Amino acid sequence: MESTWEWNSQTCPRLAAPPLRATPRVPLLRCVLLVASCIPPAMPPVADEGEWAAVERRGPHLWASGRPFVVHGFNTYWLMYFAADPATRAAVTAALADAAHSGLNVCRTWAFNDGGHRALQLKPFSYDEEVFQALDFVISEARNHKMRLILSLCNNWEDYGGKAQYVRWGKEAGLDLTSDDDAFFSHATIKSYYKAFVKAVLTRKNTITNVAYMDDPTILAWELINEPHCHSDPSGDTLQAWIEEMASYVKDIDPVHLLEIGVEGFYGPSTPELLHVNPDAYSGTIGTDFIRNHHALGIDLASVHIYSDNWLTHSEEVSHLHFVKTWMQQHIDDAANLLGMPILIGEFGVSLKDGKFGHKFREAFMDTVYNIFLRSWKTGVIGGGCLVWQLFPESAEHMDDGYAVIFAKSPETTLKLLADHSRSLES
């Protein structure tokens, strides 16, 4: 059966440019409103602009407007893509509204689309103004719904362009390039393409709000690249040099907003005593190195992803939950004690696509993630938060990769779990 998804045995699935529905339906929020109507939101509503201050880092905790800020978030990567077409723009508002009604306060989404259909970056140093205005709309709508954004600037995978597209552009320009890894992370010209795009995004002035992105507190953090891997250099030196260079570049332009890398959190050669925590031996050879990567100057949030359903080969549910507990606790301890920074569980979820797991296990998985973070936060160990992969309004259900929680159709127990976590963060 034809699918827009490609699977990779070592990471979460990757999405190609999705098919579109011409006339999306605005969700009725049936289940969400039923659950959330009697539960206060995770944070009090913003009273005025003076309270809508940038989220800042204080050691291993996050603060905003003089009080602790905890990420209770979700991923909806396609917001800019949908906003670029009037026929699908309503889904952007619906996704943000649905999430806000359940007490979620942060959305992670793509701020890139390199080449291809509805590209933001048409080619190096050339950007589509209409698509940029779509990103303006996403940021404006997020502000209207009191939703912070984590904006990712590139993708390791080919979906929406990413690393491979940069290398193709380099080859088209006549550059003598070897592997995609070496070219993207090391070649000066390719790095100049990436830097130019980053600068264009960070310095962009929103045509709706008239606020430059780098001055907009709606943006909680920038992300350098989603799930970077550099197989050509298992030592990690190549990717580490790139992270250090790009973190410095971003902070030179925008010293205010927080910055994270986007790695899954695999331990590498700098901590051989922790390699056994990885889901398999292969994960320690792909060029990422959790501790070393996050020692780079300018990085503010310790990035971790959790996909036991994809990383572990068996389907024994108890073992999966045990892995989640071990994986999370090790990273929380390291982020607090070795890095002194908040932890960001940037992606976590369970796919229902192949029938391997069902709604009941997904809820147990989500509950485990939330409870482990909550326990550490309540005892003052660490701040940050978690972002589920991924939440959809009813009008985008055709995009479901198996991981989607669709507000109008998911079990009431799943939606209650989201709302209960919001309430727990306030108690």
mmCIF file of C-alpha atoms in Angstrom, residues 112 114 154-167 184:
data_model
loop_
_atom_site.group_PDB
_atom_site.id
_atom_site.type_symbol
_atom_site.label_atom_id
_atom_site.label_comp_id
_atom_site.label_asym_id
_atom_site.label_seq_id
_atom_site.Cartn_x
_atom_site.Cartn_y
_atom_site.Cartn_z
ATOM 1 C CA PHE A 112 12.287 24.995 7.182
ATOM 2 C CA ASP A 114 14.270 23.193 1.491
ATOM 3 C CA CYS A 154 16.874 21.798 9.479
ATOM 4 C CA ASN A 155 16.347 18.052 9.219
ATOM 5 C CA ASN A 156 18.834 15.211 9.161
ATOM 6 C CA TRP A 157 16.296 13.288 7.067
ATOM 7 C CA GLU A 158 15.213 14.115 3.537
ATOM 8 C CA ASP A 159 11.691 15.147 4.484
ATOM 9 C CA TYR A 160 11.182 18.798 3.627
ATOM 10 C CA GLY A 161 14.660 18.953 2.107
ATOM 11 C CA GLY A 162 17.119 18.843 4.954
ATOM 12 C CA LYS A 163 20.730 17.743 4.906
ATOM 13 C CA ALA A 164 20.513 15.884 1.585
ATOM 14 C CA GLN A 165 19.046 18.914 -0.209
ATOM 15 C CA TYR A 166 21.912 21.126 0.945
ATOM 16 C CA VAL A 167 24.366 18.599 -0.472
ATOM 17 C CA PHE A 184 26.942 19.004 5.203
#
